[in-house]
CSV table of C-alpha atoms in Angstrom, one decimal:
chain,number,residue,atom,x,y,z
A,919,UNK,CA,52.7,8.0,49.8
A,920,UNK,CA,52.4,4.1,49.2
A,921,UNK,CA,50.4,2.4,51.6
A,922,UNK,CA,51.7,-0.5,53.9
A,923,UNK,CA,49.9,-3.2,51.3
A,924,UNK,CA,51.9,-1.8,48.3
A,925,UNK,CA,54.8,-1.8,49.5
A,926,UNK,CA,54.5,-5.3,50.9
A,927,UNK,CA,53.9,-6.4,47.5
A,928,UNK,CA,56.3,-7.5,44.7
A,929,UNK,CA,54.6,-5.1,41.3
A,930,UNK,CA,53.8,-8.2,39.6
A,931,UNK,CA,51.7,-9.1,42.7
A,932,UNK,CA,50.4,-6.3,43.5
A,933,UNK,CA,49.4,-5.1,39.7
A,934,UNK,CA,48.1,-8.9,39.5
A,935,UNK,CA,45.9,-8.2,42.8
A,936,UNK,CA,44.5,-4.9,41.4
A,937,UNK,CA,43.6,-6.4,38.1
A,938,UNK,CA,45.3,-4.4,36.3
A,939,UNK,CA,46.1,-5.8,33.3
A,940,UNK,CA,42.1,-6.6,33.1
A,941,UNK,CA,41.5,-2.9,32.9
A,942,UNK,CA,44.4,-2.1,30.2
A,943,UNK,CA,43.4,-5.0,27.8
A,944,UNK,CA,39.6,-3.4,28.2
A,945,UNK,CA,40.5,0.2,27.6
A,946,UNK,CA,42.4,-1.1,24.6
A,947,UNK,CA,40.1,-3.0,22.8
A,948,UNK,CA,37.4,0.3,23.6
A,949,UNK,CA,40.2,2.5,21.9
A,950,UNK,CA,40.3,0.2,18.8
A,951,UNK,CA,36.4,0.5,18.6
A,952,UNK,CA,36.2,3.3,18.9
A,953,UNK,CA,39.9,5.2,17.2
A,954,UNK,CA,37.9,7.7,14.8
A,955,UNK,CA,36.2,9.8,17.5
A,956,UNK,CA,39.2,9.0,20.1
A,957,UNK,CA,41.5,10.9,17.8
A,958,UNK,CA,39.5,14.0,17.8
A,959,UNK,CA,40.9,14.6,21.4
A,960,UNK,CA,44.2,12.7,22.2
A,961,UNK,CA,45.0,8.9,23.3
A,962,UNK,CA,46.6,10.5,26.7
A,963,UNK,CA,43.2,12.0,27.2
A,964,UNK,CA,41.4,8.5,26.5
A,965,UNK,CA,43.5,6.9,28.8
A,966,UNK,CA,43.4,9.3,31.6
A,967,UNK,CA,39.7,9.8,31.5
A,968,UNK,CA,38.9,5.8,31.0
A,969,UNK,CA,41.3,4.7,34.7
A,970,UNK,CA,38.7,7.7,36.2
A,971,UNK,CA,36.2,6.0,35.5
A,972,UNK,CA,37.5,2.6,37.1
A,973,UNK,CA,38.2,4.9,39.8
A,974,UNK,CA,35.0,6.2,40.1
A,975,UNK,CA,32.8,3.1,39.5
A,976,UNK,CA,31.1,4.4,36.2
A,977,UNK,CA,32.9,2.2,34.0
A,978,UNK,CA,30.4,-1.1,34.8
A,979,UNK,CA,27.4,1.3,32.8
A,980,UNK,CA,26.1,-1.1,30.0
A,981,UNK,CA,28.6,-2.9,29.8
A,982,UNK,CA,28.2,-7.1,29.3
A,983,UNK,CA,28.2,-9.2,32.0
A,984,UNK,CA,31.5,-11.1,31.5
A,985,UNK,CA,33.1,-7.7,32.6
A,986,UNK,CA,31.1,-6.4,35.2
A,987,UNK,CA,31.7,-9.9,36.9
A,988,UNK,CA,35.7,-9.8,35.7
A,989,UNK,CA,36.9,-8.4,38.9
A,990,UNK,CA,35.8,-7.7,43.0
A,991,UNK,CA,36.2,-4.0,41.8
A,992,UNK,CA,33.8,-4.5,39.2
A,993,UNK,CA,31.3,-6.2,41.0
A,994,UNK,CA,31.1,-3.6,43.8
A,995,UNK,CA,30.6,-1.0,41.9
A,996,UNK,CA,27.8,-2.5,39.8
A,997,UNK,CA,26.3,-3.2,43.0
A,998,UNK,CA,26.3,0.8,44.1
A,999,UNK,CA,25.1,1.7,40.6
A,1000,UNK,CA,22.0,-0.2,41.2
A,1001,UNK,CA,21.4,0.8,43.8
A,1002,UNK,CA,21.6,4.6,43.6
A,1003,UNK,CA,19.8,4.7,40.0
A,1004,UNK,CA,17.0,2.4,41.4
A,1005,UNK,CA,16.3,3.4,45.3
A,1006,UNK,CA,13.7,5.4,44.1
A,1007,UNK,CA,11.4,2.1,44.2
A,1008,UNK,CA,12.3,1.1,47.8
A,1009,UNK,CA,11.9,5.4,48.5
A,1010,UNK,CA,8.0,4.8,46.9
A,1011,UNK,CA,7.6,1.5,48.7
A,1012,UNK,CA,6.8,-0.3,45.2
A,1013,UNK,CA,7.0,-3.7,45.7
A,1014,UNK,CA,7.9,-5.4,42.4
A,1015,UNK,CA,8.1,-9.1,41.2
A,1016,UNK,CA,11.4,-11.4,40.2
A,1017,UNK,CA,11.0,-10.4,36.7
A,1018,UNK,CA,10.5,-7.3,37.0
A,1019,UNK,CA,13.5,-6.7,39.1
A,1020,UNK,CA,15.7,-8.8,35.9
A,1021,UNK,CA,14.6,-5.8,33.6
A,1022,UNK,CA,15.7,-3.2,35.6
A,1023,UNK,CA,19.1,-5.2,36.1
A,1024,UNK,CA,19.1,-5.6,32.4
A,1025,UNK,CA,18.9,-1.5,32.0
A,1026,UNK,CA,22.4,-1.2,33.3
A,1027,UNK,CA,23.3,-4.5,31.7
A,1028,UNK,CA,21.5,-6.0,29.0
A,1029,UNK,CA,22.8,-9.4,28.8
A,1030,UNK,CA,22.9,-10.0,32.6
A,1031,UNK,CA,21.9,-13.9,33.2
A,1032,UNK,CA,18.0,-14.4,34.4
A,1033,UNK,CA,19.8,-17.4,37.0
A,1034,UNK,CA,21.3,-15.1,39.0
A,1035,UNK,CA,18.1,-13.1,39.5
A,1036,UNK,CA,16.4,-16.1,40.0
A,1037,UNK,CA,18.9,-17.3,43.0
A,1038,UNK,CA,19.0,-13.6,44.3
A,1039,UNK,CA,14.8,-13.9,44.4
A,1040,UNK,CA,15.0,-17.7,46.2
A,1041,UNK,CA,16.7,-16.0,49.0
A,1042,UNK,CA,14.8,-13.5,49.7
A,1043,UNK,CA,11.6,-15.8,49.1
A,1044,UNK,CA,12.3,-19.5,49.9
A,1045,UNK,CA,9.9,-21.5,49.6
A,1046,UNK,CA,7.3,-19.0,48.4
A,1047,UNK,CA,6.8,-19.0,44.8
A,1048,UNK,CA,8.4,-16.6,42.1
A,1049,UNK,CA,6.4,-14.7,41.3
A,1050,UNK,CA,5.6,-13.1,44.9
A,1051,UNK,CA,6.2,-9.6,45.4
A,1052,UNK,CA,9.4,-8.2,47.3
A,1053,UNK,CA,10.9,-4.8,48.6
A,1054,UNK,CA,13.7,-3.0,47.4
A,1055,UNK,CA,15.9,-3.5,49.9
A,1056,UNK,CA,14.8,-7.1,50.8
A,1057,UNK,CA,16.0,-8.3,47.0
A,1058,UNK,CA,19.2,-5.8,47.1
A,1059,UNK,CA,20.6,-7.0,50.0
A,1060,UNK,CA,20.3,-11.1,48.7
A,1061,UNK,CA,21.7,-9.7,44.8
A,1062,UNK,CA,24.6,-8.1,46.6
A,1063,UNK,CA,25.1,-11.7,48.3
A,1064,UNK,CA,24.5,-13.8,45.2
A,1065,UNK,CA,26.4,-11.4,43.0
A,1066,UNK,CA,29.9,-10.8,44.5
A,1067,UNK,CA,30.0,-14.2,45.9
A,1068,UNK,CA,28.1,-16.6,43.4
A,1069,UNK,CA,31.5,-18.9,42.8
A,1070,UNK,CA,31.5,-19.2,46.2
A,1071,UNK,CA,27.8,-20.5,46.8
A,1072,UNK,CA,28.0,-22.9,44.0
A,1073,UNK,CA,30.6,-24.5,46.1
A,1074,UNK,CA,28.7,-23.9,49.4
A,1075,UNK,CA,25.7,-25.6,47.7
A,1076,UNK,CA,27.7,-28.6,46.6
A,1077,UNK,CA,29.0,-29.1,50.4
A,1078,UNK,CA,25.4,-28.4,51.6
A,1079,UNK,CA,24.1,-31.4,49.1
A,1080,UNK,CA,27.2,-33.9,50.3
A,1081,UNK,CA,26.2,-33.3,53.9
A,1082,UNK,CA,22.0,-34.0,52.7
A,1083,UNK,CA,22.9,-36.7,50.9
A,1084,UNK,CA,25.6,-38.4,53.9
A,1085,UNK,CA,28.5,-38.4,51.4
A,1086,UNK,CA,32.2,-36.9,52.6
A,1087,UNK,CA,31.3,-33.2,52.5
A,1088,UNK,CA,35.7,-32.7,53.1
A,1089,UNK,CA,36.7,-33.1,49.5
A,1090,UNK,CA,37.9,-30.7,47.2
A,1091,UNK,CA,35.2,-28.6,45.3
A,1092,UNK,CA,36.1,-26.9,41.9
A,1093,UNK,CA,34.3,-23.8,41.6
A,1094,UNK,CA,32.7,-23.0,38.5
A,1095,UNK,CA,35.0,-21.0,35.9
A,1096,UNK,CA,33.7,-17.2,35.5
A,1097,UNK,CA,31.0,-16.8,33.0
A,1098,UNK,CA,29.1,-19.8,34.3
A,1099,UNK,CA,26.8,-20.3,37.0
A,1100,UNK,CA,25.8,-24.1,37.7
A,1101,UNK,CA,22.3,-25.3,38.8
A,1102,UNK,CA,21.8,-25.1,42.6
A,1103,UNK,CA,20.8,-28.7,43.6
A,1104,UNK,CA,17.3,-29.6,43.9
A,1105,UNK,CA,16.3,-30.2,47.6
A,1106,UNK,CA,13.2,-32.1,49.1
A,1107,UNK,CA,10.5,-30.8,50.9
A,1108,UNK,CA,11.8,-32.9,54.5
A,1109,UNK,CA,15.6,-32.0,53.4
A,1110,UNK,CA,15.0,-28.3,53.4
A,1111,UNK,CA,13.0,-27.9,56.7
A,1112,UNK,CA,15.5,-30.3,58.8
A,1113,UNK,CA,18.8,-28.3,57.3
A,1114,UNK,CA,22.1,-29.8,58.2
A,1115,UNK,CA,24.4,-29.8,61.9
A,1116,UNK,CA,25.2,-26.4,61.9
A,1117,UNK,CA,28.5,-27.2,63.3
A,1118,UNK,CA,29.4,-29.7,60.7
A,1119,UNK,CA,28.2,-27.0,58.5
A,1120,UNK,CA,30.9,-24.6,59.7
A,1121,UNK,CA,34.4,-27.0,59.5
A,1122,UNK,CA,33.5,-27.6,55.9
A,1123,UNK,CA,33.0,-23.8,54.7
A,1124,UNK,CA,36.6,-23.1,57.5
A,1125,UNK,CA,38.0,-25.2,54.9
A,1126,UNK,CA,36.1,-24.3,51.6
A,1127,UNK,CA,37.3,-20.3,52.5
A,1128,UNK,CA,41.0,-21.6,53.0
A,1129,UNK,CA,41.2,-22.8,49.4
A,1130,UNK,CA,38.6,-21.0,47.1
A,1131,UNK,CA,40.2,-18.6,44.8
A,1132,UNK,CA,37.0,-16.5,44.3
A,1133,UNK,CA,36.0,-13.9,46.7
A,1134,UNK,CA,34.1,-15.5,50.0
A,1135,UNK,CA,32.9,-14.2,53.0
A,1136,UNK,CA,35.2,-12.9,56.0
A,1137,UNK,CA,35.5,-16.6,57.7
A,1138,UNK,CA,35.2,-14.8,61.5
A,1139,UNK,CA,31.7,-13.8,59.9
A,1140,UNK,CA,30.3,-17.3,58.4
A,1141,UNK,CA,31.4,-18.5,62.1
A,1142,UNK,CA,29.6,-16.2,63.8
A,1143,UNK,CA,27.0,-16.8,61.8
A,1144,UNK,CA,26.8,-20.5,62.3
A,1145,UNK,CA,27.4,-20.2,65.7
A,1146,UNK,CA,23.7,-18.7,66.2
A,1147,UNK,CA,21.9,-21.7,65.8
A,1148,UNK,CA,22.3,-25.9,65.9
A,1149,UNK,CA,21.4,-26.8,62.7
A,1150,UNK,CA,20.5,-24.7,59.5
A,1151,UNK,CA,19.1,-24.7,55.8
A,1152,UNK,CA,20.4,-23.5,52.6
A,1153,UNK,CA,18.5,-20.6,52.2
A,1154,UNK,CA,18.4,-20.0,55.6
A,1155,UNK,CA,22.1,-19.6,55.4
A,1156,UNK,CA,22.1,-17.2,52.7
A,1157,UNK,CA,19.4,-15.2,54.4
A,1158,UNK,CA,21.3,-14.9,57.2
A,1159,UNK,CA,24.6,-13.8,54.9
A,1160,UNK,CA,22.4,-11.0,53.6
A,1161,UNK,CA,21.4,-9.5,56.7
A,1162,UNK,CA,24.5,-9.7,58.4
A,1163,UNK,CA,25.9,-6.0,59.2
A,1164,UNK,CA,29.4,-7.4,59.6
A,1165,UNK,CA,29.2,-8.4,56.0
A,1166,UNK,CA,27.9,-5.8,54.7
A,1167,UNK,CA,30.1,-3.4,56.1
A,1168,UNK,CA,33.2,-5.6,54.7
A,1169,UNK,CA,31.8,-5.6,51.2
A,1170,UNK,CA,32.0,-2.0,51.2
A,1171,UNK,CA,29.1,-1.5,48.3
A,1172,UNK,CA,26.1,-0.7,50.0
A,1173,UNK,CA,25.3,1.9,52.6
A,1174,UNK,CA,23.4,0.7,56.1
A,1175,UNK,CA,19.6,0.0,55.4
A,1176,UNK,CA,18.6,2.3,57.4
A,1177,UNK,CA,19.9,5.1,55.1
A,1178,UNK,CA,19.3,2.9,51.8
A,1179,UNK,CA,17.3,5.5,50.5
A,1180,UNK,CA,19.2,9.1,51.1
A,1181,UNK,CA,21.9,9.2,48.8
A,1182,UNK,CA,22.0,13.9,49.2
A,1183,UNK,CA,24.8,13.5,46.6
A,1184,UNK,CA,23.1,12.1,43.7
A,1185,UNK,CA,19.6,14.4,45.1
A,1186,UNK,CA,21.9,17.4,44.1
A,1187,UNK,CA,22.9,16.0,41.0
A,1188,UNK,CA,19.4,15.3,39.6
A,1189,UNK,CA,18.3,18.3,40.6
A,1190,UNK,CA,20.9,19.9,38.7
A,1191,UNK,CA,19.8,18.1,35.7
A,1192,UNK,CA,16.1,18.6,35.8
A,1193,UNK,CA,17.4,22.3,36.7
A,1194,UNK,CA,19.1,22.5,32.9
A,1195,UNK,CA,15.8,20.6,31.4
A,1196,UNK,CA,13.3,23.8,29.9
A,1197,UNK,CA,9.7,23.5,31.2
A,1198,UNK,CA,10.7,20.3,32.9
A,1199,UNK,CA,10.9,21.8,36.2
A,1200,UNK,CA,7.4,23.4,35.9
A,1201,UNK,CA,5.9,19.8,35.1
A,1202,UNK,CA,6.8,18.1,38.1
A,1203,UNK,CA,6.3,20.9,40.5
A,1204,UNK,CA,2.8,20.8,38.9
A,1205,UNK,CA,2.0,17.2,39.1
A,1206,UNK,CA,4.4,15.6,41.8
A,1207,UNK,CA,3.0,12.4,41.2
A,1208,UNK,CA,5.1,12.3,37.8
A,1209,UNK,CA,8.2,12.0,40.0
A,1210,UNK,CA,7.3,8.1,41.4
A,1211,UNK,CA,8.2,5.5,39.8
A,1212,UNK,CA,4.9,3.1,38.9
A,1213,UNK,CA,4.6,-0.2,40.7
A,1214,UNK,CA,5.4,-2.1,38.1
A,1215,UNK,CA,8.4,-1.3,35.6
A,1216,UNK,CA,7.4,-2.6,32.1
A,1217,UNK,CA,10.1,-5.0,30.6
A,1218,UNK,CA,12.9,-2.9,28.3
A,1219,UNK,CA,16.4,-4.0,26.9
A,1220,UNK,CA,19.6,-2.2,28.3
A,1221,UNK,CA,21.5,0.0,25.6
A,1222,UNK,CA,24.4,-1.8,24.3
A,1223,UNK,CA,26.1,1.6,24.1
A,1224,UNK,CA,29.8,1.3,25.9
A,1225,UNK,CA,30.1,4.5,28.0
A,1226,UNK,CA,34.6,5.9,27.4
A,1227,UNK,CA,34.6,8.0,30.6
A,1228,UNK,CA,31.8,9.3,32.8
A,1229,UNK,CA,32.6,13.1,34.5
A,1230,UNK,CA,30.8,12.6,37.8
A,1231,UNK,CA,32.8,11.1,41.2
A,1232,UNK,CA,30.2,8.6,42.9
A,1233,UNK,CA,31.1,8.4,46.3
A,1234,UNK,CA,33.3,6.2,48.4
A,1235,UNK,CA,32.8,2.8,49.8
A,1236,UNK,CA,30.8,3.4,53.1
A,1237,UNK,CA,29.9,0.8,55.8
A,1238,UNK,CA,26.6,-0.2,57.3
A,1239,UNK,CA,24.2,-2.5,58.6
A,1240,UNK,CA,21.2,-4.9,57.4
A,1241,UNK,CA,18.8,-4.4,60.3
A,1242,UNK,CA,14.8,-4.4,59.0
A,1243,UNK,CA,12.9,-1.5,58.4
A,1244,UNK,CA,9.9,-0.7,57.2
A,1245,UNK,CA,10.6,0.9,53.9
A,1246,UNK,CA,7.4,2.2,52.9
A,1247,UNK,CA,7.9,4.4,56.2
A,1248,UNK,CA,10.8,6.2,54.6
């Protein structure tokens, strides 16, 4: 049965919305790469299993960074693959540097820009330098921020500088085109502990969120946001975005922080794994400490191999919240 939305839409639209054309120019260019073993099992077959994997989520796994960015679909689901093949470091309480958190985005993509791990890490740590440690959780919840909405927080930075600076903050701002991530605007020492009028602050990103073409915040949210205090930094402002239930819950990627850590479904399927591995069991049961992740992950390079279709479901978009916990009490 359709649902309401489809059948609201004109095909064009509605194809259009779902990025659907993105997906079929992808799976193309994979079956050209890759014809000679494709045609040891069918094209239908291809096809079938590489929309499964959209479906799914798997199809982000390695791949470059102009296409896990390409669509809101994409993005999400690079979001929830991070985070269920690397909870195990907020589940040990390792608390890991900037850096160090780059390499292990690099593992599931190895070109993925060091900027946008940079602004992920200024969230979480300010004014702190970059190099500090951080939790899990604390630099999850800022990446998912910076990540799905980075188009939109080059424009909120802009706006943010106009209103510093005294300069009409009410003109149009052009975001920057996919693939490109501009420089954040330096701010002074006195600029970024006095902020800007909160309520100025909200009229401008009302209108910013009526125009911008990328994905932005639900605008009932930002308000609400806003609305919590008289006047407000940067950083501040994007702190408060990450921690925001509301927002997390619309975004649909990550699971509450209070259950950040159980994820019984992927348990099982590790278990199943190490199950099939001879001796392997034996090893760990012997030494449990072989299970934990050190506390500090050493630099590697992603493999540039392009996954066609992955067998395993991950599970649906759930809902949650961003309240703190202590996560080395996990």
């Amino acid at each position: 049965m359709l649902s309401p939305e489809r059948l609201a839409l004109p095909d064009y639209e509605y194809l259009a919305q779902r990025h659907v054309l993105t997906y079929m120019e992808d799976a193309v260019c994979q079956l050209l790469e890759n014809r000679e073993d494709i045609s040891q099992y069918g094209i239908a077959r291809f096809f079938t299993e590489y929309f499964n994997s959209v479906c799914q989520g798997t199809h982000i796994l390695f791949r470059e960074f102009s296409f896990i960015q390409a669509t809101p679909h994409n993005r999400v689901s690079f979001l929830r693959a991070f985070w269920r093949c690397f909870r195990t470091v907020g589940k040990n309480g390792d608390l890991l540097t900037m850096k160090e958190y780059h390499c292990l985005l690099q593992l599931l993509c190895p070109d993925f820009p060091l900027e946008l791990t940079q602004k992920a890490a200024r969230i979480v740590l300010m004014d702190d330098a970059m190099d500090c440690l951080m939790s899990f959780s604390d630099f999850l919840f800022a990446f998912q921020i910076q990540f799905y909405y980075s188009e939109f927080l080059d424009s909120v930075a802009a706006i943010y500088q106009d209103l510093l600076s005294g300069k009409n903050p009410n003109t149009v701002i052009v975001p920057t085109s996919s693939g490109q991530h501009r420089q954040r605007p330096a701010l002074g020492e006195a600029s970024m502990l006095e902020g800007v009028e909160a309520s100025l602050f909200c009229q401008c990103l009302e209108n910013l969120c009526d125009r911008h073409k990328y994905s932005c915040p639900p605008p009932a949210l930002v308000k609400e946001v806003l609305s919590n205090v008289q006047r407000l930094t940067f950083y501040g402002f994007l702190m408060a975005l990450s921690k925001h239930h509301g927002i997390n819950q619309a975004l649909g990627a990550l699971p509450d922080k209070g259950d950040l850590m159980h994820d019984p479904a992927m348990d099982e399927e590790l278990e199943r794994l190490l199950a099939q591995v001879p001796g392997l069991v034996n090893s760990v049961t012997a030494s449990p400490e072989a299970t934990c992740l050190p506390s500090r992950i050493p630099p590697r390079v992603g493999s540039p191999w392009r996954p066609l279709h992955h067998s395993r479901k991950v599970d649906g978009e759930s809902d949650g919240s961003t309240e703190e916990t202590d996560e080395s009490e996990t």
